[in-house]
Amino acid sequence: MNNTATDYSARRQQLMAQMQAQGGGVAVIPTAREWIRNNDNHFPFRHDSYFYYLSGFTEPEAVLVLVATADKQESILFCREKNPEREIWDGFRFGPEAAAKEFAFDAAYPIDILADKLPELLSDARTLFYSTAQEPHIDSQVQQSLQAVRDKGRSGIRAPGITVDVRALVDEMRLFKDATEIALMQRAASISAEAHARAMRSARPGKFEYELEAELLYEFRRNGAQAPAYGSIVATGANACILHYQSNQAQIKDGDLVLIDAGCEFDSYASDITRTFPANGKFSPAQKRLYEIVLASQQAALECARPGSVYMNGHHAAVRVLTQGMLDTGLLDKNKVGSLDDAIASAAFRQFYMHGTGHWLGLDVHDVGDYREALKTGDTRAYRQLQPGMVITIEPGIYVRPAEGVPEEYWNTGIRIEDDILITADGHLNLSRDTPKTVAEIEAEMRAR
Ligand code: GLY
Ligand code: MN
Ligand code: MN
């Protein structure tokens, strides 16, 4: 199911073709830093997604350099050397020679000589394709290398005169997922779907939020997912109204709703699913009323998930259904906010729905890619149209904090429903479709406890 060296090599060629179309130059793409947690302890290393997308290489301390001139494409890896002593402590390292072979690079060198090699590679390059202010330790090496090239100016050698943000070129490639990426994202979503169902089945009043988090993690790892794609949110009762709730420490009370926003990362690809269910297995009438509104709003947004539909259509459709629901339930007072159109125009709905309806999903949970069309002179940048191969989340919600004029039966209720949606040629495929979602499905899953 994984991408092969040939796939990564094809991506590098595609990027270098774009560089050639812009007159050629040199791209410098580092992987992520290792972060010290304390003393000699590091946080778990996660490679940079751009670097990984173009290389498949997951070791730290590595930099990809692409050289693209009119008649030449060359991809070079700088990586750690083999080190028998360190490999006893930290594990296997490819070393440049094996890495070049295994990952189909034209050449590979020890990372320690990057500073010496870069000035040579940048000499007479027209454009430097590099994203500044992302990896400061590489920024300084790039700056020193540019200076070293300028120092040779009297011998007729020129430093790149233009800098282009290489990430912007890769963003557009990453936005469209190929068949292998889609298979990996389906696997990630399927594991997460099973994890959500497991958490539902294990939920009981009296348990703690972290016990449900443990069920999620168990299901992720049991299936070979490397890590959660982001900090899992297990929020019960009033905590569900905290959008980025992370502590997961509270005890679950009878009558609470449980909002779980959690997804695993499988072979570097993210899933991002939210479900909301009653801790005791049965929605109260008030909970059910709000839940059905959020569900209907997600359905409205899903109907916009097809090629040619403008990205924001889904949000507008969801907001319309949510706002109507807020008026019907008295969350919004018609006498104060006016008609449906008035309540949308004045953004009165934001009291209970204050976030967007989704985002791109891929190697990163909030994945890269422009949400708007390229800027044309004089235009405002319109939202772009959905196209096959894009993956989005659709995640409407309602969050009711206690407030004067808001019916008390809804206080401290937070509901969000989130799925991972692949745009296909004729519509969409819900990658997280196996996660129980309707009231009937959730109550049935919980009866199986
Ligand atoms: N879990 C992050 C999000 O839903 O955007
Ligand atoms: Mn999301
Ligand atoms: Mn989420």
Tab-separated table of C-alpha atoms in Angstrom, residues 116-301:
chain	number	residue	atom	x	y	z
A	116	ASP	CA	30.503	22.952	2.426
A	117	LYS	CA	28.399	21.636	-0.444
A	118	LEU	CA	25.612	24.215	-0.465
A	119	PRO	CA	27.720	27.159	-1.753
A	120	GLU	CA	28.917	24.947	-4.604
A	121	LEU	CA	25.336	23.896	-5.449
A	122	LEU	CA	24.013	27.455	-5.241
A	123	SER	CA	26.740	28.935	-7.447
A	124	ASP	CA	25.162	30.415	-10.586
A	125	ALA	CA	21.717	29.067	-9.682
A	126	ARG	CA	19.093	31.486	-10.948
A	127	THR	CA	16.559	30.956	-8.166
A	128	LEU	CA	16.706	29.580	-4.656
A	129	PHE	CA	13.538	27.595	-3.929
A	130	TYR	CA	13.396	27.689	-0.148
A	131	SER	CA	10.899	28.428	2.613
A	132	THR	CA	12.480	30.782	5.097
A	133	ALA	CA	11.571	31.066	8.778
A	134	GLN	CA	10.487	27.427	9.044
A	135	GLU	CA	13.668	25.707	10.228
A	136	PRO	CA	15.934	28.404	11.733
A	137	HIS	CA	18.998	26.148	11.928
A	138	ILE	CA	18.813	25.569	8.170
A	139	ASP	CA	18.006	29.261	7.534
A	140	SER	CA	21.377	30.192	8.968
A	141	GLN	CA	23.185	27.577	6.849
A	142	VAL	CA	21.419	28.842	3.723
A	143	GLN	CA	22.313	32.449	4.573
A	144	GLN	CA	25.946	31.560	5.159
A	145	SER	CA	26.035	29.621	1.903
A	146	LEU	CA	24.575	32.549	-0.031
A	147	GLN	CA	27.212	34.797	1.501
A	148	ALA	CA	29.921	32.314	0.565
A	149	VAL	CA	28.733	32.400	-3.060
A	150	ARG	CA	28.593	36.221	-3.068
A	151	ASP	CA	32.178	36.237	-1.774
A	152	LYS	CA	33.163	34.596	-5.050
A	153	GLY	CA	31.506	37.377	-7.066
A	154	ARG	CA	34.791	38.769	-8.388
A	155	SER	CA	35.501	35.446	-10.109
A	156	GLY	CA	32.266	35.867	-12.055
A	157	ILE	CA	30.133	33.483	-9.989
A	158	ARG	CA	26.651	34.678	-9.161
A	159	ALA	CA	24.401	33.881	-6.208
A	160	PRO	CA	20.686	33.225	-6.800
A	161	GLY	CA	18.939	36.547	-7.366
A	162	ILE	CA	15.436	35.284	-6.654
A	163	THR	CA	13.968	33.339	-3.762
A	164	VAL	CA	10.732	31.426	-4.238
A	165	ASP	CA	8.781	29.717	-1.451
A	166	VAL	CA	9.168	26.088	-2.484
A	167	ARG	CA	6.392	24.986	-0.134
A	168	ALA	CA	3.816	26.862	-2.192
A	169	LEU	CA	4.706	24.696	-5.209
A	170	VAL	CA	4.486	21.494	-3.185
A	171	ASP	CA	1.230	22.586	-1.490
A	172	GLU	CA	-0.588	22.362	-4.783
A	173	MET	CA	0.812	18.872	-5.416
A	174	ARG	CA	-0.069	17.667	-1.920
A	175	LEU	CA	-3.631	18.936	-2.275
A	176	PHE	CA	-4.424	16.224	-4.834
A	177	LYS	CA	-4.064	12.751	-3.369
A	178	ASP	CA	-2.947	9.852	-5.557
A	179	ALA	CA	-4.289	6.295	-5.270
A	180	THR	CA	-1.706	5.216	-2.703
A	181	GLU	CA	-2.325	8.255	-0.536
A	182	ILE	CA	-6.064	7.630	-0.707
A	183	ALA	CA	-5.554	4.003	0.342
A	184	LEU	CA	-3.455	5.145	3.323
A	185	MET	CA	-6.026	7.765	4.293
A	186	GLN	CA	-8.786	5.170	4.041
A	187	ARG	CA	-6.807	2.895	6.346
A	188	ALA	CA	-6.245	5.736	8.830
A	189	ALA	CA	-9.952	6.629	8.782
A	190	SER	CA	-11.036	2.989	9.146
A	191	ILE	CA	-8.809	2.467	12.187
A	192	SER	CA	-10.125	5.685	13.721
A	193	ALA	CA	-13.717	4.649	12.975
A	194	GLU	CA	-13.144	1.429	14.907
A	195	ALA	CA	-11.521	3.401	17.730
A	196	HIS	CA	-14.563	5.685	18.022
A	197	ALA	CA	-16.911	2.688	18.098
A	198	ARG	CA	-14.740	1.098	20.770
A	199	ALA	CA	-14.816	4.271	22.885
A	200	MET	CA	-18.623	4.383	22.555
A	201	ARG	CA	-18.914	0.795	23.719
A	202	SER	CA	-16.630	1.370	26.688
A	203	ALA	CA	-18.283	4.613	27.859
A	204	ARG	CA	-20.140	4.558	31.184
A	205	PRO	CA	-21.075	7.255	33.668
A	206	GLY	CA	-18.443	7.181	36.433
A	207	LYS	CA	-15.519	6.480	34.109
A	208	PHE	CA	-12.988	9.195	33.367
A	209	GLU	CA	-12.400	10.933	30.063
A	210	TYR	CA	-8.840	9.576	29.965
A	211	GLU	CA	-10.146	6.019	30.104
A	212	LEU	CA	-11.915	6.587	26.805
A	213	GLU	CA	-8.761	8.225	25.440
A	214	ALA	CA	-6.896	5.043	26.383
A	215	GLU	CA	-9.397	2.964	24.366
A	216	LEU	CA	-8.747	5.166	21.329
A	217	LEU	CA	-4.977	4.872	21.667
A	218	TYR	CA	-5.237	1.123	22.132
A	219	GLU	CA	-7.208	0.734	18.922
A	220	PHE	CA	-4.828	3.037	17.001
A	221	ARG	CA	-1.682	1.196	18.030
A	222	ARG	CA	-3.250	-2.263	17.863
A	223	ASN	CA	-3.800	-1.618	14.163
A	224	GLY	CA	-0.329	-0.291	13.459
A	225	ALA	CA	-1.107	3.426	13.419
A	226	GLN	CA	2.008	5.190	14.671
A	227	ALA	CA	0.386	7.977	16.703
A	228	PRO	CA	-2.668	10.183	17.061
A	229	ALA	CA	-2.661	12.750	14.243
A	230	TYR	CA	-3.340	15.478	16.866
A	231	GLY	CA	-4.123	15.652	20.571
A	232	SER	CA	-7.258	13.565	21.171
A	233	ILE	CA	-10.201	15.497	22.585
A	234	VAL	CA	-12.425	13.538	24.976
A	235	ALA	CA	-14.775	16.151	26.386
A	236	THR	CA	-17.823	15.428	28.514
A	237	GLY	CA	-20.602	17.730	29.650
A	238	ALA	CA	-19.574	21.396	29.686
A	239	ASN	CA	-16.043	20.489	28.516
A	240	ALA	CA	-17.488	19.766	25.075
A	241	CYS	CA	-18.027	23.522	24.687
A	242	ILE	CA	-14.239	24.061	24.873
A	243	LEU	CA	-13.248	23.688	21.237
A	244	HIS	CA	-9.639	22.594	21.822
A	245	TYR	CA	-10.191	20.827	25.163
A	246	GLN	CA	-7.144	18.679	25.853
A	247	SER	CA	-6.905	17.737	29.523
A	248	ASN	CA	-9.267	14.719	29.318
A	249	GLN	CA	-9.242	14.392	33.124
A	250	ALA	CA	-12.896	14.782	34.120
A	251	GLN	CA	-15.206	12.086	35.424
A	252	ILE	CA	-18.130	11.264	33.149
A	253	LYS	CA	-21.556	11.978	34.626
A	254	ASP	CA	-24.873	10.301	33.896
A	255	GLY	CA	-26.748	12.453	31.404
A	256	ASP	CA	-23.538	13.894	29.896
A	257	LEU	CA	-22.837	13.900	26.213
A	258	VAL	CA	-19.313	12.783	25.307
A	259	LEU	CA	-17.617	14.604	22.419
A	260	ILE	CA	-14.609	12.745	21.022
A	261	ASP	CA	-12.473	14.370	18.332
A	262	ALA	CA	-9.692	11.919	17.589
A	263	GLY	CA	-7.943	10.364	14.624
A	264	CYS	CA	-4.837	8.320	14.095
A	265	GLU	CA	-1.898	8.939	11.824
A	266	PHE	CA	-1.196	5.889	9.686
A	267	ASP	CA	2.068	5.817	7.731
A	268	SER	CA	2.195	9.616	7.944
A	269	TYR	CA	-1.414	10.233	6.824
A	270	ALA	CA	-3.987	11.789	9.143
A	271	SER	CA	-7.586	11.040	9.929
A	272	ASP	CA	-9.782	13.456	11.870
A	273	ILE	CA	-13.140	12.228	13.167
A	274	THR	CA	-15.558	13.635	15.730
A	275	ARG	CA	-18.519	11.875	17.254
A	276	THR	CA	-20.802	12.941	20.095
A	277	PHE	CA	-22.788	10.380	22.064
A	278	PRO	CA	-24.650	10.026	25.362
A	279	ALA	CA	-22.522	8.601	28.201
A	280	ASN	CA	-25.422	6.416	29.353
A	281	GLY	CA	-26.268	5.159	25.866
A	282	LYS	CA	-29.489	7.104	25.272
A	283	PHE	CA	-29.893	10.683	24.023
A	284	SER	CA	-32.245	12.831	26.116
A	285	PRO	CA	-34.989	14.580	24.089
A	286	ALA	CA	-33.126	17.922	24.264
A	287	GLN	CA	-29.793	16.320	23.306
A	288	LYS	CA	-31.469	14.484	20.452
A	289	ARG	CA	-33.077	17.693	19.185
A	290	LEU	CA	-29.722	19.478	18.925
A	291	TYR	CA	-27.973	16.378	17.613
A	292	GLU	CA	-30.438	16.014	14.738
A	293	ILE	CA	-29.835	19.645	13.791
A	294	VAL	CA	-26.052	19.159	13.636
A	295	LEU	CA	-26.518	15.919	11.704
A	296	ALA	CA	-28.836	17.603	9.186
A	297	SER	CA	-26.362	20.468	8.799
A	298	GLN	CA	-23.567	17.992	8.070
A	299	GLN	CA	-25.799	16.291	5.497
A	300	ALA	CA	-26.409	19.658	3.835
A	301	ALA	CA	-22.658	20.289	3.677
